[in-house]
Short mmCIF file of C-alpha atoms in Angstrom, two decimals:
data_model
loop_
_atom_site.label_atom_id
_atom_site.label_comp_id
_atom_site.label_asym_id
_atom_site.label_seq_id
_atom_site.Cartn_x
_atom_site.Cartn_y
_atom_site.Cartn_z
CA MET A 593 4.06 -34.52 -10.20
CA THR A 594 6.04 -31.39 -9.92
CA VAL A 595 6.71 -31.39 -13.49
CA ALA A 596 3.37 -32.15 -14.58
CA VAL A 597 1.82 -29.42 -12.34
CA TRP A 598 4.12 -26.67 -14.05
CA LEU A 599 3.54 -27.98 -17.65
CA PRO A 600 0.03 -26.29 -18.41
CA PHE A 601 1.86 -23.05 -18.06
CA PHE A 602 4.20 -23.60 -20.57
CA ALA A 603 1.35 -24.96 -22.71
CA SER A 604 -0.40 -21.70 -22.09
CA ALA A 605 2.65 -19.44 -22.97
CA GLY A 606 2.77 -21.61 -26.32
CA LEU A 607 -0.76 -21.03 -27.02
CA ALA A 608 -0.11 -17.41 -26.53
CA LEU A 609 2.55 -17.16 -28.75
CA LEU A 610 0.58 -18.97 -31.72
CA ALA A 611 -2.69 -16.97 -30.98
CA GLY A 612 -1.88 -13.92 -33.11
CA PRO A 613 -0.46 -15.66 -36.22
CA VAL A 614 -3.02 -18.39 -36.24
CA ALA A 615 -5.93 -15.61 -35.62
CA ALA A 616 -4.50 -13.92 -38.70
CA ARG A 617 -5.08 -16.59 -41.00
CA ILE A 618 -7.71 -19.25 -39.74
CA SER A 619 -11.51 -19.52 -40.72
CA PRO A 620 -12.91 -17.03 -38.19
CA ARG A 621 -15.70 -19.25 -37.31
CA THR A 622 -13.95 -22.21 -36.44
CA GLY A 623 -11.15 -19.87 -35.00
CA VAL A 624 -13.41 -18.17 -32.29
CA TRP A 625 -14.40 -21.46 -30.81
CA LEU A 626 -11.02 -23.24 -30.92
CA PHE A 627 -9.40 -20.48 -29.25
CA ALA A 628 -12.24 -19.77 -26.58
CA LEU A 629 -12.07 -23.63 -26.02
CA THR A 630 -8.32 -24.22 -25.94
CA GLY A 631 -7.91 -21.11 -23.70
CA LEU A 632 -10.62 -22.42 -21.47
CA ALA A 633 -8.87 -25.71 -21.01
CA CYS A 634 -5.40 -24.26 -20.45
CA ALA A 635 -6.92 -21.63 -18.02
CA VAL A 636 -8.66 -24.82 -15.98
CA ALA A 637 -5.21 -26.81 -16.13
CA THR A 638 -3.36 -23.95 -14.77
CA THR A 639 -5.74 -23.25 -12.02
CA TRP A 640 -5.97 -26.90 -11.33
CA GLY A 641 -2.02 -26.84 -10.95
CA LEU A 642 -2.18 -24.04 -8.57
CA LEU A 643 -4.95 -25.97 -6.65
CA LEU A 644 -2.90 -29.06 -6.42
CA LEU A 645 0.32 -27.03 -5.07
CA THR A 646 -1.82 -25.73 -2.62
CA LEU A 647 -3.13 -28.64 -1.63
CA ALA A 648 0.14 -29.85 -0.92
CA LEU A 649 0.80 -27.56 1.96
CA VAL A 650 -1.69 -30.23 3.88
CA ASP A 651 1.40 -32.12 4.28
CA ASP A 652 2.00 -29.75 7.03
CA ILE A 653 -0.53 -30.63 9.29
CA PRO A 654 0.90 -32.74 11.93
CA GLY A 655 -0.03 -36.54 12.03
CA THR A 656 -0.54 -37.06 8.16
CA TYR A 657 1.58 -39.20 6.47
CA LEU A 658 1.69 -36.73 3.19
CA GLU A 659 4.61 -34.99 4.85
CA GLU A 660 7.14 -37.69 3.85
CA SER A 661 5.34 -38.68 0.64
CA LEU A 662 5.09 -35.41 -1.07
CA PRO A 663 8.64 -34.13 -2.31
CA ILE A 664 7.63 -30.49 -2.82
CA ALA A 665 9.01 -27.80 -0.95
CA ASP A 666 6.83 -25.39 0.90
CA PRO A 667 7.69 -21.96 -0.90
CA PRO A 668 6.18 -22.88 -4.31
CA SER A 669 3.07 -24.09 -2.61
CA ILE A 670 2.80 -20.75 -0.45
CA ALA A 671 3.39 -18.80 -3.77
CA ALA A 672 0.68 -21.20 -5.50
CA ALA A 673 -1.82 -20.49 -2.57
CA GLY A 674 -1.42 -16.68 -3.11
CA ALA A 675 -1.67 -17.03 -7.05
CA LEU A 676 -4.69 -19.06 -6.45
CA LEU A 677 -6.11 -16.52 -4.26
CA ILE A 678 -5.63 -13.87 -6.89
CA VAL A 679 -7.12 -15.76 -9.77
CA LEU A 680 -10.22 -16.31 -7.84
CA VAL A 681 -10.53 -12.65 -6.94
CA ARG A 682 -9.98 -12.00 -10.85
CA LEU A 683 -12.59 -14.51 -12.09
CA VAL A 684 -15.27 -13.17 -9.28
CA GLU A 685 -14.38 -9.54 -10.76
CA VAL A 686 -15.07 -10.55 -14.51
CA VAL A 687 -18.58 -12.16 -13.61
CA VAL A 688 -19.47 -9.28 -11.26
CA ARG A 689 -18.59 -6.83 -13.86
CA ARG A 690 -20.45 -8.43 -16.68
CA ARG A 691 -23.38 -9.00 -14.34
CA ASN A 692 -23.48 -5.17 -13.39
CA LEU A 693 -23.16 -4.06 -17.20
CA LEU A 694 -26.03 -6.53 -18.11
CA ALA A 695 -27.88 -5.29 -15.27
CA VAL A 696 -27.89 -1.57 -16.81
CA VAL A 697 -28.59 -2.73 -20.20
CA ARG A 698 -31.16 -5.10 -20.23
CA PRO A 699 -33.64 -2.89 -18.44
CA ALA A 700 -33.01 0.02 -20.86
CA LEU A 701 -33.83 -2.77 -23.61
CA ALA A 702 -36.75 -4.30 -22.18
CA GLY A 703 -39.05 -1.51 -23.11
CA SER A 704 -38.23 -1.84 -26.52
CA ASP A 705 -40.14 -4.11 -28.94
CA GLY A 706 -38.08 -4.74 -31.83
CA GLU A 707 -34.31 -5.86 -33.06
CA LEU A 708 -33.01 -2.68 -33.12
CA VAL A 709 -32.68 -0.05 -30.47
CA VAL A 710 -31.52 3.25 -31.49
CA ILE A 711 -30.28 5.51 -28.57
CA SER A 712 -29.79 9.49 -29.28
CA ASP A 713 -26.21 10.25 -28.47
CA ARG A 714 -23.20 11.88 -30.27
CA ARG A 715 -20.95 9.18 -29.78
CA PRO A 716 -20.96 6.90 -33.04
CA VAL A 717 -21.53 3.42 -31.39
CA ALA A 718 -22.84 0.24 -32.29
CA PHE A 719 -22.99 -3.16 -30.51
CA ALA A 720 -24.97 -6.10 -30.01
CA ALA A 721 -26.22 -6.77 -26.36
CA PRO A 722 -26.79 -10.46 -25.74
CA GLY A 723 -29.93 -11.63 -24.13
CA ARG A 724 -33.08 -13.61 -25.15
CA PRO A 725 -33.57 -12.19 -27.41
CA GLY A 726 -30.43 -10.09 -28.11
CA ARG A 727 -30.96 -6.69 -29.37
CA ILE A 728 -28.78 -4.36 -31.60
CA VAL A 729 -28.17 -1.16 -30.23
CA VAL A 730 -27.00 2.04 -32.30
CA THR A 731 -26.57 5.51 -31.73
CA ASP A 732 -28.45 7.92 -33.98
CA SER A 733 -25.07 9.51 -34.97
CA MET A 734 -23.65 6.52 -36.14
CA LEU A 735 -26.91 5.96 -38.33
CA ALA A 736 -26.74 9.59 -39.94
CA ALA A 737 -23.12 9.48 -40.87
CA LEU A 738 -23.70 6.02 -42.80
CA THR A 739 -25.42 5.18 -45.99
CA ALA A 740 -28.19 2.90 -46.53
CA ALA A 741 -26.00 0.07 -47.66
CA GLN A 742 -23.58 0.81 -45.11
CA ARG A 743 -26.47 0.95 -42.24
CA ARG A 744 -27.33 -2.61 -43.62
CA VAL A 745 -24.09 -4.04 -43.14
CA VAL A 746 -23.75 -2.69 -39.58
CA LEU A 747 -27.04 -4.33 -38.69
CA ALA A 748 -25.92 -7.76 -40.10
CA HIS A 749 -22.59 -7.38 -38.51
CA GLU A 750 -24.22 -7.08 -35.21
CA ARG A 751 -26.94 -9.64 -36.16
CA ALA A 752 -24.28 -11.96 -36.60
CA HIS A 753 -22.62 -11.53 -33.21
CA LEU A 754 -25.83 -12.42 -31.52
CA ALA A 755 -26.68 -15.40 -33.81
CA GLY A 756 -23.09 -16.52 -32.97
CA ARG A 757 -23.30 -16.09 -29.75
CA HIS A 758 -20.13 -14.23 -29.73
CA SER A 759 -20.66 -12.58 -26.31
CA THR A 760 -20.31 -16.20 -24.73
CA ALA A 761 -17.14 -16.93 -26.53
CA LEU A 762 -15.73 -13.40 -25.26
CA THR A 763 -16.97 -14.22 -21.81
CA VAL A 764 -15.03 -17.59 -21.83
CA ALA A 765 -11.87 -15.95 -23.33
CA ARG A 766 -12.02 -13.18 -20.69
CA LEU A 767 -12.50 -15.47 -17.97
CA ALA A 768 -9.46 -17.77 -19.32
CA ALA A 769 -7.32 -14.64 -19.29
CA ALA A 770 -8.41 -13.70 -15.84
CA ALA A 771 -7.50 -17.23 -14.41
CA ASN A 772 -4.26 -17.16 -16.48
CA PRO A 773 -2.81 -13.84 -17.66
CA LEU A 774 -0.59 -15.76 -20.01
CA LEU A 775 -3.65 -16.36 -22.15
CA ILE A 776 -4.38 -12.59 -22.53
CA PRO A 777 -3.10 -12.60 -26.32
CA VAL A 778 -5.78 -15.77 -26.42
CA GLU A 779 -8.48 -13.35 -25.52
CA ARG A 780 -7.30 -10.66 -27.83
CA ALA A 781 -7.61 -13.46 -30.82
CA VAL A 782 -10.99 -14.45 -29.73
CA GLY A 783 -12.04 -10.81 -29.92
CA TYR A 784 -10.60 -10.31 -33.37
CA LEU A 785 -12.16 -13.33 -34.68
CA CYS A 786 -15.54 -12.42 -33.25
CA GLU A 787 -15.46 -9.40 -35.32
CA ARG A 788 -14.05 -11.06 -38.51
CA GLU A 789 -16.74 -13.55 -38.63
CA ALA A 790 -19.38 -10.86 -38.04
CA ASP A 791 -17.93 -9.15 -40.98
CA GLU A 792 -17.93 -12.23 -43.07
CA GLN A 793 -21.51 -12.92 -42.38
CA ALA A 794 -22.33 -9.20 -42.92
CA ALA A 795 -20.63 -9.50 -46.41
CA ARG A 796 -22.66 -12.68 -47.42
CA ALA A 797 -25.75 -10.94 -46.22
CA VAL A 798 -25.05 -8.00 -48.76
CA GLY A 799 -23.33 -9.88 -50.94
CA ASP A 800 -20.39 -7.48 -51.13
CA ARG A 801 -16.95 -7.34 -49.14
CA VAL A 802 -15.91 -4.10 -50.48
CA LEU A 803 -19.18 -2.50 -49.07
CA VAL A 804 -18.56 -4.03 -45.59
CA ALA A 805 -14.86 -2.59 -45.85
CA GLU A 806 -16.47 0.56 -46.72
CA ALA A 807 -18.76 0.76 -43.84
CA LEU A 808 -15.88 -0.55 -41.43
CA THR A 809 -13.80 2.10 -42.49
CA ALA A 810 -16.50 5.11 -42.38
CA ALA A 811 -17.48 3.69 -38.93
CA ALA A 812 -14.11 3.51 -37.69
CA LEU A 813 -12.85 6.93 -38.94
CA LEU A 814 -16.05 8.32 -37.57
CA THR A 815 -15.46 6.82 -34.19
CA ARG A 816 -11.87 8.29 -34.53
CA SER A 817 -12.97 12.09 -35.33
CA SER A 818 -15.36 11.82 -32.48
CA ALA A 819 -12.96 10.94 -29.94
CA ARG A 820 -10.91 13.57 -31.19
CA ALA A 821 -13.71 16.04 -31.04
CA ALA A 822 -14.85 14.95 -27.35
CA ARG A 823 -10.92 15.25 -26.29
CA ALA A 824 -11.19 11.84 -24.97
CA VAL A 825 -7.71 11.18 -23.79
CA LEU A 826 -7.90 7.37 -23.90
CA PRO A 827 -4.76 5.56 -23.46
CA VAL A 828 -4.17 3.85 -26.98
CA PRO A 829 -3.87 -0.09 -26.20
CA ALA A 830 -0.13 -0.87 -26.89
CA PHE A 831 -1.11 -4.18 -28.16
CA HIS A 832 -2.69 -3.46 -31.45
CA ARG A 833 -1.78 -5.78 -34.01
CA LEU A 834 -5.04 -7.25 -34.84
CA GLY A 835 -7.71 -4.69 -35.50
CA VAL A 836 -9.63 -2.59 -38.07
CA VAL A 837 -6.89 -2.48 -40.43
CA ASP A 838 -6.60 -6.15 -40.61
CA ARG A 839 -10.42 -6.57 -40.95
CA VAL A 840 -10.41 -4.60 -44.00
CA ALA A 841 -7.47 -6.30 -45.34
CA ALA A 842 -9.07 -9.60 -44.95
CA LEU A 843 -12.23 -8.33 -46.62
CA THR A 844 -10.57 -6.61 -49.68
CA GLY A 845 -8.51 -9.76 -50.38
CA ASN A 846 -5.33 -8.52 -49.44
CA HIS A 847 -4.86 -11.32 -46.68
CA ARG A 848 -2.74 -14.23 -45.76
CA ARG A 849 -5.13 -17.56 -46.07
CA GLY A 850 -4.57 -20.95 -44.61
CA VAL A 851 -3.16 -22.00 -41.27
CA PRO A 852 -0.04 -24.39 -41.75
CA PRO A 853 -1.29 -27.69 -40.51
CA ALA A 854 1.97 -27.52 -38.15
CA TRP A 855 0.75 -24.52 -36.32
CA LEU A 856 -2.79 -26.10 -35.85
CA GLY A 857 -1.03 -29.24 -34.52
CA ALA A 858 0.85 -26.86 -32.06
CA VAL A 859 -2.30 -25.42 -30.78
CA GLY A 860 -3.75 -29.06 -30.32
CA ALA A 861 -0.58 -30.23 -28.71
CA ALA A 862 -0.49 -27.22 -26.02
CA THR A 863 -4.05 -27.91 -25.08
CA VAL A 864 -3.78 -31.58 -25.00
CA ALA A 865 -0.39 -31.35 -22.85
CA ALA A 866 -2.28 -28.95 -20.71
CA ALA A 867 -5.16 -31.11 -20.03
CA ALA A 868 -3.28 -34.31 -19.77
CA THR A 869 -0.87 -33.17 -17.56
CA ALA A 870 -3.12 -31.45 -15.26
CA GLY A 871 -5.16 -34.82 -15.40
CA TYR A 872 -1.90 -36.74 -14.71
CA ALA A 873 -0.99 -34.42 -11.68
CA THR A 874 -4.46 -35.24 -10.19
CA GLY A 875 -4.42 -38.81 -10.75
CA ALA A 876 -0.97 -38.84 -9.13
CA LEU A 877 -2.13 -36.92 -6.02
CA VAL A 878 -5.42 -39.10 -5.74
CA GLY A 879 -2.92 -42.23 -5.81
CA LEU A 880 -0.75 -40.67 -3.27
CA VAL A 881 -3.58 -40.24 -0.83
CA VAL A 882 -5.05 -43.73 -1.47
CA GLN A 883 -1.49 -45.20 -0.84
CA VAL A 884 -1.20 -43.11 2.32
CA GLY A 885 -4.82 -44.03 3.42
CA MET A 886 -4.08 -47.70 3.30
CA ARG A 887 -1.09 -47.95 5.36
CA MET B 1019 -29.15 -7.66 -56.99
CA ALA B 1020 -30.32 -5.74 -53.95
CA GLY B 1021 -33.89 -6.37 -54.92
CA GLY B 1022 -33.28 -9.97 -55.64
CA ARG B 1023 -32.07 -10.63 -51.95
CA THR B 1024 -34.84 -8.57 -50.57
CA GLY B 1025 -37.07 -11.71 -50.25
CA ARG B 1026 -34.66 -13.50 -48.11
CA ARG B 1027 -34.46 -10.82 -45.28
CA GLY B 1028 -37.13 -11.45 -42.71
CA ALA B 1029 -39.84 -8.93 -41.74
CA GLY B 1030 -37.77 -8.03 -38.41
CA GLN B 1031 -34.69 -7.40 -40.22
CA LEU B 1032 -36.67 -5.12 -42.56
CA GLU B 1033 -38.29 -3.16 -39.86
CA SER B 1034 -34.81 -2.47 -38.41
CA GLU B 1035 -33.47 -1.14 -41.43
CA VAL B 1036 -36.61 0.99 -41.80
CA LEU B 1037 -36.21 2.43 -38.39
CA ALA B 1038 -32.44 2.93 -38.70
CA ALA B 1039 -33.28 5.20 -42.17
CA LEU B 1040 -35.85 7.08 -40.27
CA TRP B 1041 -33.38 8.03 -37.28
CA ALA B 1042 -30.80 8.66 -40.17
CA ALA B 1043 -32.89 11.18 -41.86
CA PRO B 1044 -32.91 14.70 -40.83
CA THR B 1045 -36.66 14.86 -41.16
CA PRO B 1046 -39.80 12.90 -41.31
CA LEU B 1047 -40.00 10.34 -44.43
CA THR B 1048 -42.76 9.56 -46.64
CA PRO B 1049 -43.20 6.02 -47.29
CA ALA B 1050 -41.94 6.43 -50.84
CA GLN B 1051 -38.79 8.31 -49.42
CA VAL B 1052 -38.23 5.50 -46.95
CA GLN B 1053 -38.45 3.07 -49.77
CA ALA B 1054 -35.90 4.88 -51.59
CA ALA B 1055 -33.55 5.10 -48.41
CA VAL B 1056 -33.93 1.71 -47.27
CA ASP B 1057 -33.75 -0.54 -50.88
CA ALA B 1058 -35.45 0.77 -53.89
CA GLY B 1059 -36.06 -2.73 -54.91
CA LEU B 1060 -38.43 -3.09 -51.97
CA ALA B 1061 -42.15 -3.12 -52.83
CA TYR B 1062 -43.89 -0.14 -51.74
CA ASN B 1063 -46.80 -2.23 -49.85
CA THR B 1064 -44.03 -3.87 -47.92
CA VAL B 1065 -42.66 -0.39 -46.97
CA HIS B 1066 -46.13 0.95 -45.98
CA THR B 1067 -46.88 -2.57 -44.06
CA ILE B 1068 -43.52 -2.19 -42.02
CA LEU B 1069 -44.23 1.31 -41.18
CA ILE B 1070 -47.75 0.72 -39.82
CA ARG B 1071 -46.28 -2.19 -37.62
CA LEU B 1072 -43.72 -0.04 -36.36
CA GLN B 1073 -46.09 2.46 -35.62
CA ASP B 1074 -48.18 0.05 -33.61
CA LYS B 1075 -45.00 -0.87 -31.47
CA GLY B 1076 -44.56 2.79 -30.87
CA GLN B 1077 -41.49 3.00 -32.44
CA VAL B 1078 -42.11 5.30 -35.07
CA LEU B 1079 -44.77 8.40 -35.25
CA ARG B 1080 -46.87 9.35 -37.97
CA VAL B 1081 -46.58 13.08 -38.60
CA VAL B 1082 -47.90 15.62 -41.27
CA HIS B 1083 -44.55 17.23 -43.10
CA GLU B 1084 -45.17 19.65 -45.81
CA GLY B 1085 -48.54 18.85 -46.18
CA ARG B 1086 -47.95 15.04 -46.74
CA SER B 1087 -48.23 12.07 -44.45
CA ALA B 1088 -44.87 10.90 -42.97
CA TYR B 1089 -43.17 8.94 -40.66
CA SER B 1090 -40.48 10.05 -37.74
CA PRO B 1091 -38.72 7.78 -34.96
CA ALA B 1092 -40.20 7.88 -31.59
CA THR B 1093 -37.43 9.67 -29.92
CA ASP B 1094 -39.42 10.01 -26.29
CA ALA B 1095 -39.63 6.23 -26.33
CA ALA B 1096 -36.06 6.07 -26.57
CA GLY B 1097 -35.19 8.43 -24.07
CA VAL B 1098 -35.33 6.50 -21.06
CA ALA B 1099 -33.40 3.93 -22.50
CA ALA B 1100 -31.03 6.33 -24.04
CA GLU B 1101 -30.46 7.70 -20.41
CA ARG B 1102 -29.64 4.18 -18.98
CA MET B 1103 -27.59 3.13 -21.95
CA ARG B 1104 -25.43 6.36 -21.90
CA ALA B 1105 -24.68 5.23 -18.24
CA ALA B 1106 -23.89 1.83 -19.42
CA LEU B 1107 -21.45 3.23 -22.10
CA ASP B 1108 -19.74 5.48 -19.42
CA ALA B 1109 -19.71 2.67 -16.96
CA GLY B 1110 -16.17 1.25 -18.02
CA THR B 1111 -13.60 0.61 -20.42
CA ASP B 1112 -14.25 -3.22 -20.34
CA ARG B 1113 -17.62 -3.07 -22.08
CA ALA B 1114 -15.93 -3.99 -24.97
CA ALA B 1115 -15.80 -7.52 -23.79
CA ILE B 1116 -19.55 -7.88 -23.36
CA LEU B 1117 -20.82 -5.84 -26.00
CA ALA B 1118 -19.18 -6.43 -29.14
CA ARG B 1119 -18.49 -3.06 -30.49
CA PHE B 1120 -18.46 -2.61 -34.49
CA VAL B 1121 -15.29 -0.73 -34.54
CA THR B 1122 -12.75 0.33 -31.65
CA GLU B 1123 -10.51 3.51 -31.77
CA LEU B 1124 -7.87 4.23 -34.16
CA ASP B 1125 -4.32 5.06 -34.35
CA PRO B 1126 -3.35 7.78 -36.86
CA GLU B 1127 -1.28 4.90 -38.70
CA ASP B 1128 -4.22 3.01 -38.99
CA GLU B 1129 -6.28 5.65 -40.67
CA ALA B 1130 -3.64 5.82 -43.35
CA ALA B 1131 -3.50 1.84 -43.66
CA LEU B 1132 -7.22 1.73 -43.76
CA ARG B 1133 -7.71 4.32 -46.86
CA ALA B 1134 -4.80 2.27 -48.70
CA ALA B 1135 -6.61 -0.93 -47.98
CA LEU B 1136 -9.64 0.40 -49.25
CA ARG B 1137 -8.30 1.62 -52.43
CA LYS B 1138 -6.79 -1.55 -53.50
CA GLY B 1139 -10.32 -3.25 -52.74
CA ARG B 1140 -11.97 -0.98 -54.88
CA ARG B 1141 -9.39 -1.61 -57.61
CA SER B 1142 -9.78 -5.04 -57.43
#
């Protein structure tokens, strides 16, 4: 049981290593959900593993036979209990933050009867606010800086986020990374692939990949100069490998295509290993309890 | 090409494009100017219908600009929403996870790489 409990952690680390290279090559539509769901599976497996390790503390309760039956020492179990507590706090934090933000965004959008909501703000911003129906929010400074064709790209891009339920995929990935920080690269991969998929949908809508790349570049450079003007001293994330530059490269054809089957096999193997070992560990514990109960 | 694709765009999508064009313009636009700003392939009547629908929804205002009938975005309607939305934008750094942003901030090296990639794209 001990090995089975730890295996999902190794599987998560494996998945994290594969996330970047696979995300750079995989078809974005497939990749978004592949990583959201494999990340979720690994997070569930590791969290379940922590729970099982914590439950092993039960053997300390006097009068139970579990004490002799479970070969797990106490220190790992105590550590697992602490980790489990941290995981729960982190998960609640993600849920509460999402709820708080939507609580601000939704009423702000409720009064508007249309797909597009424009707000007057000097920050060039465009985003898709999930909901029923979802809304596209763009600032006037963003619209004013783009050409008509580029504006159509932005609208098509945000529309694709809403239609593809990317907010759900991102939240799943974010929860997985909160439960298991080893999966943070997986969350980043999902974020990148959502953008890539929206770029591809936009390219299909306007019928011109280079136009999408130009719109992206224009918006990106705008965001940059505005940040400079506002003297926003934001810490630049160190982990920066998959970004706008890669998206532009993918659109302009300067892109590696196709994932080696072995890599996909490894992603599948990591997920299956995580899920199977979590299942095995559960079975082992249940079996033990039943065995003890029958004595 | 743009004209040929127009038929496949829904009414809601065209409304968004017209609204975006009005917001982007520094002055009110006549229907003909909207037509030019959005997509020259769009029928004038279609543009007119969209403008009237947006006016009914209170999203655009009909004004007289330089002696002609023109349209401008209803900025008042956006005022309250904008105020709340600005608060949401200020709220935290993890907004990106919930509100998928069009682009994120750039590094200086990224800027050079972007321009290079774009040059390559235009050539091919």
